[in-house]
Coordinates of C-alpha atoms in Angstrom, one line a residue:
M1 CA -16.9 -11.3 8.0
L2 CA -15.2 -14.5 7.5
I3 CA -17.9 -15.5 5.4
P4 CA -16.6 -16.2 1.3
K5 CA -18.4 -14.6 -0.8
S6 CA -19.5 -17.8 -2.6
I7 CA -21.6 -18.8 -0.1
T8 CA -23.6 -16.2 0.6
C9 CA -24.2 -14.8 -3.2
L10 CA -25.8 -18.5 -4.2
K11 CA -28.3 -18.3 -1.9
N12 CA -31.3 -16.8 -4.5
Y13 CA -28.6 -17.9 -7.4
T14 CA -30.8 -18.1 -11.0
K15 CA -30.8 -19.6 -13.9
E16 CA -30.3 -16.1 -15.8
Q17 CA -26.9 -14.7 -13.7
F18 CA -25.9 -18.5 -14.7
I19 CA -25.5 -17.7 -17.8
K20 CA -24.3 -14.7 -17.1
D21 CA -21.6 -15.3 -15.4
F22 CA -21.4 -18.3 -18.0
I23 CA -20.4 -16.5 -21.0
S24 CA -18.3 -13.7 -18.8
G25 CA -15.9 -16.7 -17.6
I26 CA -15.1 -17.9 -20.9
I27 CA -14.7 -14.0 -22.1
V28 CA -12.5 -13.7 -18.8
A29 CA -10.7 -17.1 -19.9
I30 CA -9.9 -16.0 -23.1
I31 CA -8.4 -12.5 -22.2
A32 CA -6.2 -14.4 -19.9
L33 CA -4.8 -17.2 -21.6
P34 CA -1.9 -14.8 -23.7
L35 CA -2.0 -12.5 -20.5
S36 CA -0.7 -15.7 -18.1
I37 CA 1.6 -17.1 -20.7
A38 CA 3.0 -13.8 -21.5
L39 CA 3.7 -12.9 -18.1
A40 CA 4.8 -15.7 -16.9
I41 CA 7.7 -15.9 -19.7
A42 CA 8.6 -12.2 -18.0
S43 CA 8.4 -13.6 -14.9
G44 CA 11.6 -15.6 -16.2
V45 CA 9.7 -18.9 -16.1
S46 CA 7.8 -20.7 -18.5
P47 CA 4.8 -20.6 -20.1
E48 CA 2.9 -23.2 -18.6
K49 CA 3.1 -22.3 -14.8
G50 CA 1.0 -18.8 -16.0
L51 CA -1.7 -20.8 -16.6
Y52 CA -1.1 -23.3 -13.3
T53 CA -1.5 -20.1 -11.3
A54 CA -4.6 -18.8 -13.3
I55 CA -6.5 -21.8 -13.1
I56 CA -5.3 -22.9 -9.1
G57 CA -4.8 -19.5 -7.8
G58 CA -7.6 -17.7 -10.0
F59 CA -10.0 -21.1 -8.9
I60 CA -9.2 -20.8 -5.2
V61 CA -9.6 -16.6 -5.6
S62 CA -13.5 -17.0 -6.7
L63 CA -13.9 -19.8 -3.8
L64 CA -13.0 -18.5 -0.7
G65 CA -13.0 -14.6 -1.9
G66 CA -14.4 -11.6 -0.5
S67 CA -15.4 -9.7 -3.4
R68 CA -17.9 -11.3 -5.3
V69 CA -16.2 -10.5 -8.8
Q70 CA -12.7 -11.1 -8.1
I71 CA -10.9 -12.3 -11.2
G72 CA -7.3 -13.9 -9.6
G73 CA -4.4 -14.8 -11.4
P74 CA -0.4 -13.5 -12.6
T75 CA -0.2 -10.3 -12.9
A76 CA 2.7 -7.6 -14.2
A77 CA 2.9 -6.2 -10.6
F78 CA 4.5 -9.2 -9.7
V79 CA 7.2 -9.8 -12.8
V80 CA 10.1 -7.4 -11.4
I81 CA 10.3 -9.4 -7.5
V82 CA 9.9 -13.0 -9.0
Y83 CA 12.6 -12.3 -12.0
G84 CA 14.6 -11.0 -9.1
I85 CA 14.1 -14.2 -7.0
I86 CA 14.3 -16.8 -9.7
Q87 CA 17.9 -14.6 -10.3
K88 CA 18.9 -15.2 -6.8
F89 CA 17.3 -17.9 -5.1
G90 CA 16.0 -20.2 -8.1
I91 CA 12.7 -21.7 -9.0
E92 CA 12.4 -23.5 -5.7
G93 CA 13.0 -20.5 -4.1
L94 CA 10.7 -18.8 -6.2
F95 CA 7.6 -21.2 -4.2
V96 CA 8.9 -21.5 -1.0
S97 CA 8.5 -17.2 -1.3
T98 CA 5.0 -17.8 -2.8
I99 CA 4.0 -20.2 -0.2
M100 CA 5.4 -18.1 2.6
A101 CA 3.3 -15.0 1.2
G102 CA 0.1 -17.1 1.6
I103 CA 0.6 -17.7 4.8
F104 CA 1.7 -13.6 6.0
L105 CA -1.4 -13.4 3.7
V106 CA -3.3 -15.8 5.6
I107 CA -2.1 -14.1 8.9
M108 CA -3.1 -11.0 7.4
G109 CA -6.2 -11.5 7.6
L110 CA -7.3 -13.4 11.0
L111 CA -5.7 -10.1 12.3
K112 CA -7.6 -7.9 10.7
F113 CA -5.6 -6.7 8.6
G114 CA -7.7 -5.6 5.9
S115 CA -8.6 -2.0 6.3
L116 CA -4.6 -1.0 6.9
I117 CA -4.0 -1.4 3.6
K118 CA -6.3 1.5 2.5
Y119 CA -3.1 3.5 4.9
I120 CA -0.3 4.0 2.0
P121 CA -0.5 6.7 0.1
S122 CA -1.6 6.2 -3.5
S123 CA 1.7 8.0 -4.3
I124 CA 3.7 5.2 -3.6
T125 CA 1.2 2.5 -5.4
T126 CA 1.3 4.9 -8.3
G127 CA 4.7 4.9 -7.8
F128 CA 5.8 1.8 -7.7
T129 CA 3.6 0.2 -10.0
S130 CA 4.6 3.0 -13.2
G131 CA 7.9 2.1 -12.1
I132 CA 7.4 -1.6 -12.3
A133 CA 5.8 -0.5 -15.8
V134 CA 9.2 0.5 -17.2
V135 CA 11.1 -2.1 -16.1
L136 CA 8.3 -4.4 -17.8
L137 CA 8.9 -2.6 -20.8
S138 CA 12.8 -2.8 -20.6
T139 CA 12.4 -6.6 -20.1
E140 CA 10.6 -6.8 -23.6
V141 CA 13.0 -5.4 -25.6
K142 CA 15.2 -8.4 -26.7
D143 CA 11.6 -10.1 -28.5
F144 CA 10.2 -7.2 -29.4
F145 CA 13.4 -6.4 -31.8
G146 CA 14.0 -10.4 -32.1
L147 CA 17.9 -9.0 -30.5
Q148 CA 19.9 -12.3 -31.1
M149 CA 20.9 -12.1 -27.2
K150 CA 21.8 -15.6 -25.0
T151 CA 21.1 -13.6 -21.7
V152 CA 19.2 -10.4 -20.3
P153 CA 21.0 -8.7 -17.5
S154 CA 18.5 -8.5 -14.8
H155 CA 19.9 -4.6 -13.4
F156 CA 18.1 -2.2 -15.4
V157 CA 21.1 0.0 -16.7
E158 CA 23.0 -3.2 -16.9
K159 CA 19.4 -4.1 -19.6
L160 CA 19.6 -1.0 -21.9
I161 CA 23.5 -1.3 -22.2
S162 CA 23.4 -4.7 -23.6
Y163 CA 20.5 -3.7 -25.6
F164 CA 22.5 -0.8 -27.3
N165 CA 24.9 -3.0 -27.5
N166 CA 23.4 -6.0 -29.2
F167 CA 20.9 -3.6 -31.9
H168 CA 22.6 -4.7 -35.1
T169 CA 21.7 -8.3 -34.5
I170 CA 17.8 -6.4 -34.6
N171 CA 15.3 -9.5 -36.5
F172 CA 12.8 -7.1 -38.9
Q173 CA 10.3 -10.0 -39.5
S174 CA 10.0 -10.3 -35.7
L175 CA 10.0 -6.0 -35.2
F176 CA 7.1 -7.0 -37.9
I177 CA 5.4 -9.3 -36.0
S178 CA 5.2 -6.9 -33.2
L179 CA 4.3 -4.1 -34.7
L180 CA 1.4 -6.1 -36.2
T181 CA 0.1 -6.8 -32.6
L182 CA 0.0 -3.6 -31.5
G183 CA -1.4 -2.7 -34.8
I184 CA -4.4 -5.3 -34.4
I185 CA -4.9 -4.7 -30.7
I186 CA -5.1 -1.2 -30.9
L187 CA -7.5 -1.1 -33.6
W188 CA -9.6 -3.9 -32.9
S189 CA -10.3 -2.5 -29.0
R190 CA -12.7 0.0 -32.1
I191 CA -14.1 -2.5 -33.8
N192 CA -15.8 -5.0 -30.7
K193 CA -15.2 -4.5 -26.8
K194 CA -16.6 -8.0 -26.1
I195 CA -14.1 -10.3 -27.4
P196 CA -9.9 -8.8 -26.3
G197 CA -7.7 -7.6 -29.3
T198 CA -4.6 -9.4 -28.0
F199 CA -6.7 -12.6 -28.2
I200 CA -7.8 -11.6 -32.2
A201 CA -4.3 -10.8 -32.3
I202 CA -2.3 -13.3 -31.4
I203 CA -4.1 -16.1 -33.5
I204 CA -3.5 -13.4 -36.5
V205 CA 0.0 -12.9 -36.1
T206 CA 0.7 -17.1 -35.1
I207 CA -1.1 -18.3 -38.5
L208 CA 0.3 -15.3 -40.3
A209 CA 3.9 -17.1 -39.2
M210 CA 3.4 -19.7 -39.9
V211 CA 2.1 -19.8 -43.6
L212 CA 4.6 -16.8 -44.8
K213 CA 7.4 -19.4 -42.3
L214 CA 8.6 -16.5 -41.0
N215 CA 11.7 -16.2 -39.1
V216 CA 10.9 -15.6 -35.6
T217 CA 11.0 -17.5 -31.8
T218 CA 7.8 -18.7 -30.5
I219 CA 7.7 -20.1 -27.6
E220 CA 8.2 -23.7 -28.5
S221 CA 11.3 -22.7 -30.1
Q222 CA 12.5 -21.2 -27.0
F223 CA 11.4 -23.3 -24.3
G224 CA 10.6 -26.9 -25.9
H225 CA 7.8 -29.0 -24.8
L226 CA 5.7 -27.9 -22.8
S227 CA 2.9 -29.8 -20.7
S228 CA -0.7 -29.8 -21.3
S229 CA -1.6 -31.3 -17.9
L230 CA -1.8 -29.9 -13.9
P231 CA 1.1 -31.2 -13.3
H232 CA 1.6 -33.5 -9.1
P233 CA 0.9 -31.2 -6.2
S234 CA 4.8 -31.5 -3.9
L235 CA 6.1 -29.4 -1.7
P236 CA 9.6 -27.6 -1.9
K237 CA 12.5 -28.3 -0.5
V238 CA 13.3 -25.6 2.4
N239 CA 16.1 -25.4 5.3
F240 CA 16.3 -22.4 7.6
T241 CA 18.2 -20.0 5.9
M242 CA 16.1 -19.8 2.5
I243 CA 13.4 -19.2 5.3
N244 CA 15.6 -16.1 6.7
E245 CA 16.7 -15.4 3.1
L246 CA 13.0 -15.4 1.5
M247 CA 11.8 -12.8 4.6
L248 CA 11.9 -10.0 2.8
P249 CA 11.2 -11.2 -1.0
A250 CA 7.8 -13.0 0.9
L251 CA 6.4 -9.9 2.8
T252 CA 6.9 -7.2 -0.4
I253 CA 4.5 -10.5 -2.2
A254 CA 2.4 -10.7 0.5
I255 CA 2.2 -6.9 0.6
L256 CA 2.3 -6.4 -3.4
G257 CA -0.6 -8.6 -3.6
S258 CA -3.1 -7.6 -0.4
V259 CA -2.8 -4.5 -2.0
E260 CA -3.4 -4.9 -5.4
S261 CA -6.1 -7.6 -4.7
L262 CA -7.9 -4.9 -2.7
L263 CA -7.5 -2.4 -5.1
S264 CA -9.5 -4.5 -7.5
A265 CA -11.8 -5.2 -5.1
V266 CA -12.9 -1.3 -4.2
V267 CA -13.0 -0.7 -8.1
S268 CA -15.2 -3.7 -8.5
D269 CA -17.4 -2.8 -5.9
G270 CA -17.5 0.9 -7.8
M271 CA -18.6 -1.0 -11.1
I272 CA -21.4 -2.7 -9.4
G273 CA -22.6 -1.1 -6.6
G274 CA -21.4 -3.8 -3.6
S275 CA -19.1 -4.5 -0.6
H276 CA -15.7 -6.6 -0.7
R277 CA -15.1 -8.7 2.6
S278 CA -11.2 -7.3 3.1
N279 CA -10.3 -9.7 5.3
M280 CA -12.0 -12.9 4.2
E281 CA -9.9 -11.2 0.4
L282 CA -6.9 -11.6 2.3
I283 CA -7.4 -15.0 3.4
A284 CA -8.8 -16.0 0.0
Q285 CA -5.4 -14.9 -1.8
G286 CA -3.1 -16.4 0.9
F287 CA -4.5 -19.7 -0.1
A288 CA -4.7 -19.1 -3.4
N289 CA -0.9 -18.6 -3.2
I290 CA -0.4 -21.1 -1.3
F291 CA -1.9 -23.6 -3.7
S292 CA -0.3 -21.8 -6.9
A293 CA 3.1 -22.6 -5.8
I294 CA 2.8 -26.5 -4.7
F295 CA 1.1 -27.0 -8.6
G296 CA 3.8 -25.1 -9.4
G297 CA 2.8 -21.7 -10.2
I298 CA 3.7 -18.1 -9.6
P299 CA 2.1 -15.6 -7.4
V300 CA -1.5 -14.8 -7.2
T301 CA -3.4 -11.8 -6.7
G302 CA -6.3 -10.3 -7.8
A303 CA -6.4 -8.5 -11.8
I304 CA -7.6 -5.1 -12.2
A305 CA -8.6 -5.1 -16.1
R306 CA -10.2 -9.1 -15.7
T307 CA -12.0 -8.5 -12.7
A308 CA -13.0 -4.9 -14.8
A309 CA -13.9 -7.1 -17.9
N310 CA -15.6 -9.5 -15.5
V311 CA -18.4 -7.0 -14.6
K312 CA -17.9 -5.3 -18.1
N313 CA -19.5 -8.7 -19.6
G314 CA -22.1 -9.5 -17.0
G315 CA -20.1 -11.8 -14.1
R316 CA -21.9 -10.0 -11.3
T317 CA -20.8 -13.4 -8.9
P318 CA -17.8 -16.1 -7.8
V319 CA -19.6 -18.6 -10.2
A320 CA -17.6 -16.4 -12.9
G321 CA -14.0 -16.5 -12.0
M322 CA -14.7 -20.2 -11.7
I323 CA -16.0 -20.7 -14.6
H324 CA -12.4 -18.8 -16.3
A325 CA -10.3 -21.1 -14.3
L326 CA -12.2 -24.2 -15.7
V327 CA -12.6 -23.3 -19.1
L328 CA -8.0 -22.5 -19.0
L329 CA -7.8 -25.5 -17.6
I330 CA -9.6 -27.3 -20.3
I331 CA -7.9 -24.6 -23.1
M332 CA -4.5 -26.5 -21.8
L333 CA -5.7 -30.0 -21.7
L334 CA -6.6 -29.5 -25.4
F335 CA -5.0 -26.7 -27.0
M336 CA -1.4 -26.5 -25.4
P337 CA 0.3 -27.7 -29.0
Y338 CA -1.1 -25.1 -30.8
V339 CA -0.3 -22.4 -28.3
K340 CA 3.4 -23.4 -28.2
L341 CA 3.5 -22.1 -31.8
I342 CA 3.1 -18.3 -30.8
P343 CA 6.0 -15.7 -31.8
M344 CA 7.4 -14.2 -28.7
A345 CA 7.7 -11.5 -30.8
S346 CA 3.4 -11.6 -30.0
L347 CA 4.1 -12.3 -26.9
A348 CA 6.2 -9.2 -26.1
S349 CA 3.6 -6.5 -27.8
V350 CA 0.8 -7.6 -25.6
L351 CA 2.9 -7.4 -22.2
V352 CA 4.2 -3.4 -23.8
M353 CA 0.3 -2.5 -24.0
I354 CA -0.1 -3.7 -20.7
A355 CA 2.9 -1.7 -19.4
Y356 CA 1.9 1.2 -20.9
N357 CA -1.9 0.2 -19.4
M358 CA -0.2 0.0 -16.0
G359 CA 1.7 3.1 -15.6
D360 CA -0.2 6.1 -14.1
W361 CA 1.5 8.7 -17.2
E362 CA -1.3 11.3 -16.2
V363 CA 1.3 11.7 -12.7
F364 CA 4.0 13.3 -14.6
R365 CA 2.1 15.7 -16.2
T366 CA 0.4 17.1 -12.8
L367 CA 3.7 16.3 -10.2
F368 CA 4.2 20.1 -9.8
K369 CA 0.7 21.0 -9.0
S370 CA 1.0 18.0 -6.6
P371 CA 1.9 18.9 -2.5
K372 CA 5.7 18.6 -2.9
S373 CA 5.6 15.0 -0.4
D374 CA 3.6 13.1 -2.7
S375 CA 5.3 13.8 -5.3
L376 CA 9.0 13.3 -3.4
V377 CA 7.8 10.4 -1.9
F378 CA 6.0 9.3 -5.6
I379 CA 9.2 10.0 -7.3
V380 CA 12.0 7.7 -4.5
T381 CA 9.4 5.3 -5.6
F382 CA 9.3 5.2 -8.7
F383 CA 13.1 5.6 -9.5
L384 CA 14.4 3.0 -7.0
T385 CA 12.1 0.9 -8.2
I386 CA 13.6 0.9 -11.6
F387 CA 17.0 0.8 -10.4
L388 CA 17.8 -1.2 -7.4
D389 CA 14.2 -3.7 -6.1
L390 CA 10.3 -3.1 -5.9
V391 CA 11.6 -4.3 -1.6
V392 CA 13.7 -1.1 -1.0
A393 CA 11.5 1.0 -3.2
I394 CA 8.4 -0.1 -1.1
G395 CA 10.5 0.2 2.2
V396 CA 11.3 3.5 1.7
G397 CA 8.2 4.4 0.3
V398 CA 6.9 3.8 3.2
V399 CA 9.0 4.4 6.0
L400 CA 9.7 8.6 3.9
A401 CA 5.9 8.8 3.7
S402 CA 6.0 8.4 6.9
F403 CA 8.5 10.7 8.0
L404 CA 6.7 13.5 5.8
F405 CA 3.3 13.0 7.2
M406 CA 4.5 13.1 11.1
R407 CA 6.2 16.2 10.2
K408 CA 3.9 17.8 8.6
M409 CA 1.3 16.7 11.8
G410 CA 4.1 17.8 13.6
E411 CA 3.4 21.3 12.3
I412 CA 0.2 22.0 12.4
T413 CA 0.7 21.2 16.1
E414 CA 0.6 24.5 18.1
I415 CA 2.0 25.9 21.6
K416 CA 0.6 29.4 22.2
Y417 CA 0.6 31.3 25.0
I418 CA -2.4 33.2 25.9
L419 CA -1.5 37.1 27.6
D420 CA -3.3 38.5 29.8
D421 CA -7.0 40.2 28.5
D422 CA -4.4 43.7 28.3
G423 CA -2.2 42.2 25.6
D424 CA -4.0 40.0 23.0
K425 CA -7.6 40.0 21.8
D426 CA -7.5 36.8 21.2
A427 CA -7.0 36.4 24.7
N428 CA -10.4 38.1 25.5
E429 CA -12.3 35.6 23.6
F430 CA -10.4 32.5 26.1
I431 CA -10.9 33.6 29.4
E432 CA -14.3 34.7 28.6
N433 CA -13.8 38.1 30.6
V434 CA -12.2 36.9 33.4
T435 CA -9.0 38.7 34.2
L436 CA -6.1 36.9 34.8
H437 CA -4.2 37.6 37.9
E438 CA -0.3 38.5 37.1
H439 CA 0.3 35.5 38.8
I440 CA -1.4 33.4 36.2
S441 CA -0.2 32.5 32.8
I442 CA -1.6 30.2 30.5
Y443 CA -0.2 28.4 26.8
E444 CA -2.3 26.6 25.0
I445 CA -1.8 22.9 23.1
S446 CA -3.4 22.7 19.9
G447 CA -3.2 19.4 17.5
P448 CA -1.7 15.5 18.1
F449 CA 0.4 16.3 21.0
F450 CA 3.0 13.4 19.6
F451 CA 6.9 12.8 19.6
G452 CA 7.0 15.2 16.2
A453 CA 5.4 18.0 17.8
A454 CA 6.4 16.9 21.0
N455 CA 9.9 19.4 20.7
K456 CA 8.2 21.9 19.8
F457 CA 6.2 22.0 23.5
V458 CA 10.2 21.3 25.2
S459 CA 11.4 24.4 23.1
A460 CA 8.3 26.7 24.9
I461 CA 9.2 25.6 28.0
R462 CA 12.9 26.6 28.1
E463 CA 11.9 29.9 26.5
M464 CA 9.2 30.5 29.4
G465 CA 12.1 31.1 32.2
A466 CA 10.8 31.0 35.5
P467 CA 7.2 30.4 35.3
T468 CA 4.3 32.5 37.1
K469 CA 2.8 31.1 40.5
V470 CA 0.0 29.0 38.6
L471 CA 0.7 27.3 35.3
I472 CA -2.5 26.5 33.3
I473 CA -2.2 24.1 29.8
K474 CA -5.3 24.5 27.8
M475 CA -5.8 20.9 25.9
S476 CA -8.7 20.7 24.5
K477 CA -7.7 20.7 20.6
V478 CA -5.7 18.1 21.6
P479 CA -6.9 14.8 20.6
F480 CA -4.3 12.7 21.2
M481 CA -1.0 12.1 23.0
D482 CA 1.9 10.1 23.2
A483 CA 4.4 8.4 25.6
T484 CA 7.5 11.1 24.1
A485 CA 4.5 13.6 24.6
Y486 CA 4.1 12.3 28.2
H487 CA 7.5 12.8 28.8
S488 CA 8.1 16.2 27.6
F489 CA 4.9 16.8 30.5
E490 CA 7.0 15.5 33.4
M491 CA 9.8 17.8 32.1
L492 CA 7.5 20.2 32.9
H493 CA 5.8 18.8 36.0
N494 CA 10.0 18.9 37.9
I495 CA 10.2 22.8 36.0
C496 CA 7.1 23.7 38.4
K497 CA 8.2 22.3 41.2
K498 CA 12.2 23.5 41.3
H499 CA 10.0 26.9 40.8
H500 CA 7.2 25.9 43.7
T501 CA 4.8 26.5 40.8
K502 CA 1.4 24.1 40.7
L503 CA -0.1 23.6 36.9
I504 CA -3.1 22.9 36.1
I505 CA -4.7 20.9 33.0
L506 CA -7.7 22.7 31.3
K507 CA -10.4 21.0 28.9
I508 CA -8.7 17.7 28.4
Q509 CA -10.2 15.5 26.6
N510 CA -11.0 11.4 26.8
Q511 CA -7.5 9.4 25.2
P512 CA -4.6 12.0 26.4
L513 CA -6.6 11.8 30.2
E514 CA -6.5 8.3 30.1
M515 CA -2.5 8.5 29.0
L516 CA -2.0 10.3 32.3
K517 CA -3.8 8.4 34.3
K518 CA -2.1 5.4 33.5
Y519 CA 1.5 7.1 34.1
G520 CA 0.4 8.3 37.7
F521 CA 0.3 12.1 36.2
V522 CA -3.2 13.0 37.6
D523 CA -2.4 11.4 40.9
M524 CA 1.5 13.1 40.3
I525 CA -0.8 16.9 40.4
G526 CA -3.8 15.8 41.9
E527 CA -7.6 15.4 40.6
T528 CA -8.4 18.9 41.4
N529 CA -6.3 20.6 39.0
F530 CA -8.1 18.6 36.2
C531 CA -10.8 21.4 35.3
G532 CA -13.5 21.6 32.4
A533 CA -13.8 25.0 32.1
V534 CA -11.7 28.3 32.3
D535 CA -13.6 30.2 34.8
E536 CA -12.9 26.8 36.4
A537 CA -9.4 27.0 35.9
I538 CA -9.3 30.6 37.2
E539 CA -11.3 30.1 40.6
R540 CA -8.8 27.3 41.5
A541 CA -5.5 29.3 40.5
N542 CA -6.8 32.2 42.7
V543 CA -7.5 29.3 45.4
I544 CA -3.6 28.2 44.9
L545 CA -2.1 31.9 44.9
S546 CA -4.6 32.2 48.4
E547 CA -3.1 29.2 50.0
H548 CA 0.6 30.2 48.9
Q549 CA -0.3 34.0 49.8
S550 CA -1.4 32.1 53.2
S551 CA 2.0 30.3 53.7
I552 CA 4.5 33.0 53.4
E553 CA 2.1 35.7 56.1
H554 CA 2.1 32.8 58.1
T555 CA 5.9 31.5 57.8
Q556 CA 7.0 35.4 58.5
P557 CA 8.1 36.9 61.7
S558 CA 5.0 38.7 64.5
N559 CA 5.6 42.5 64.2
I560 CA 5.4 43.8 67.2
N561 CA 3.9 47.4 67.4
G562 CA 4.2 47.9 63.4
K563 CA 8.1 47.6 63.7
N564 CA 9.7 44.5 62.6

C-alpha cells in the first residue's frame, strides 16, 4: 500500500501522544546533532552538510515514509562510498549520484521491490557493515591522535603506512580530548539513559578545551566559516558522461540505502509491534535523497540507532521524526557559532564509538561454526570492503552468494534410477506392488530442476545407455523447472526417438507442466503420456508395449505350415 504512515497514524492522534513524540523528537535531535556533524566530516564534506541531510532528509523520511518511527539522516554505512565519490568526482559528482540514487529508490518502490531486499543474505550485510566499521576507524586515526598530516590517502593500506610514518607528530592534548570523550560516553550510559552521552561529552570537552586553551584542532580551525542557515535549493551541473560514470556508485547508494532503511524498519517493527510499508519507505527514501542533494546534503537512509532511541523515548508516530528535523534546524540557526568550537578529536571519538557499535564483531567468534558458504561470503565481502571498495564488495558478495546457493540447490536435486521390485526395497513402495515389465524403467527427479541441476540429469541420461522400450520419469518432487532443464528434457526425448523409446511423465507439478506446455513438449509426446498415478503409468506403459509387439508381429512374414 503506497500511503505514508503519517496519514494513517494521525487519524486518532491524541494530545498525550503528541507530548511523547515532542519529547522524543528533541532527544533524538540531540543525539543526531554530533553524529550528523561527525559523519559529514568523515565523508569528506563540511560539517553543516550533515545537518542539511538530517534536517531535509529526516523530515521527508518521516513525512512520506512507510514506518511509524523511522528516523532518517546520514549514517556510517555511506561514509566509505561518499568519500570515494568525492575523491574521484568532487562534490558535484556526489550531488548527482545522490539524486540518481533517489530516483532509483523511487522506481524500486513503485515497482514494489521492497519485499525483494530480504533476499540479500545476512552474511553480505554483516560483511560490508563490519568492513565499513574498520574503514571508519581507520579514517579517524589522524584526528584521534592529532597527527600533523596535510592529507590522508584514501586506500586502506596506504592510509596505515602514512599513519605509521607520521605517528611521531602525535598531539598529546588531542589524545587527551579523545580519551576523555570516550570515557564520558561510556560512563554516562551507566548514569543516564535518556540524555545521550555523546552530547554531554562534546559539551564538557569543548568547554574544557576553551578554558584550558588547549592546542587542538577545532571545526572552525579546520573548516573556517560555517553557514548557519539552509542553502538555496539548486540542481548540480550534469552531463551524459558524468551520469554514465556515476551509474554504479548511484546504484550502490540506492541498494545500501534500501537495505539499511528497511532493516531499521524491521527492527523498529519488532520494538513497537507494528508493520511498516516497505515500498512506501523506499519511495520516501528516494525523495529524501533527491531533496537532500538539492539542498547541499549527502545520502540519507534510515538510522537504526536513532530510530531505536526514538522508540525507547516514547516516539510512536512520524511526528517525532519531523520534530527531530525541526529541532536540528533551530539548533543550526541559533547555535552554529558554538558548534564550530567543537574539537575534532572529540568528533573522532564519537565516530570510533559509532564504528565499534556498527561492527558485528560476534560474527568473528562464531565464524567457524557457521556454514562454510556463509563464512566465505562474509570474509570476502568484509575484506573487499576494506581493501577495494564497497561497490566491488557488494557486487562480488551477491554473485558469490548466488553461485554458492545454486550449487547447494543443485546438490539437493537428485536423479534416481528405480529398479524393479526384485532389486530395490524402495521400489516396492514406489511401484505400489505393481510388477514392472523388463522393458519398463523408471527414473525419479527430486528437488528444483534448474540449470544448476540439469547437468546431473544429462549425466544420468548418458550413463543410461540404450533406454528400455518405455521410460517413466517421476516428477512429483519437482516444484520448479527452468529453460535449461527443459533443454535437457529435449535431449532425452531425442535419445528416446533414436531408440524408439516411449517417454511417460508421472505426477508432474503445475509449474513444470505449464512450462512444458508452453514449449510444446506436451504435444510432442502426447497428453496421454502424462499420468497422475503409478498404476496409471504402468498401465499406459503396458499398452505401449502391446502396441509395439503387435506392430512387430504385423510386419513379420506369415508362417506357412509352421515353417519359415
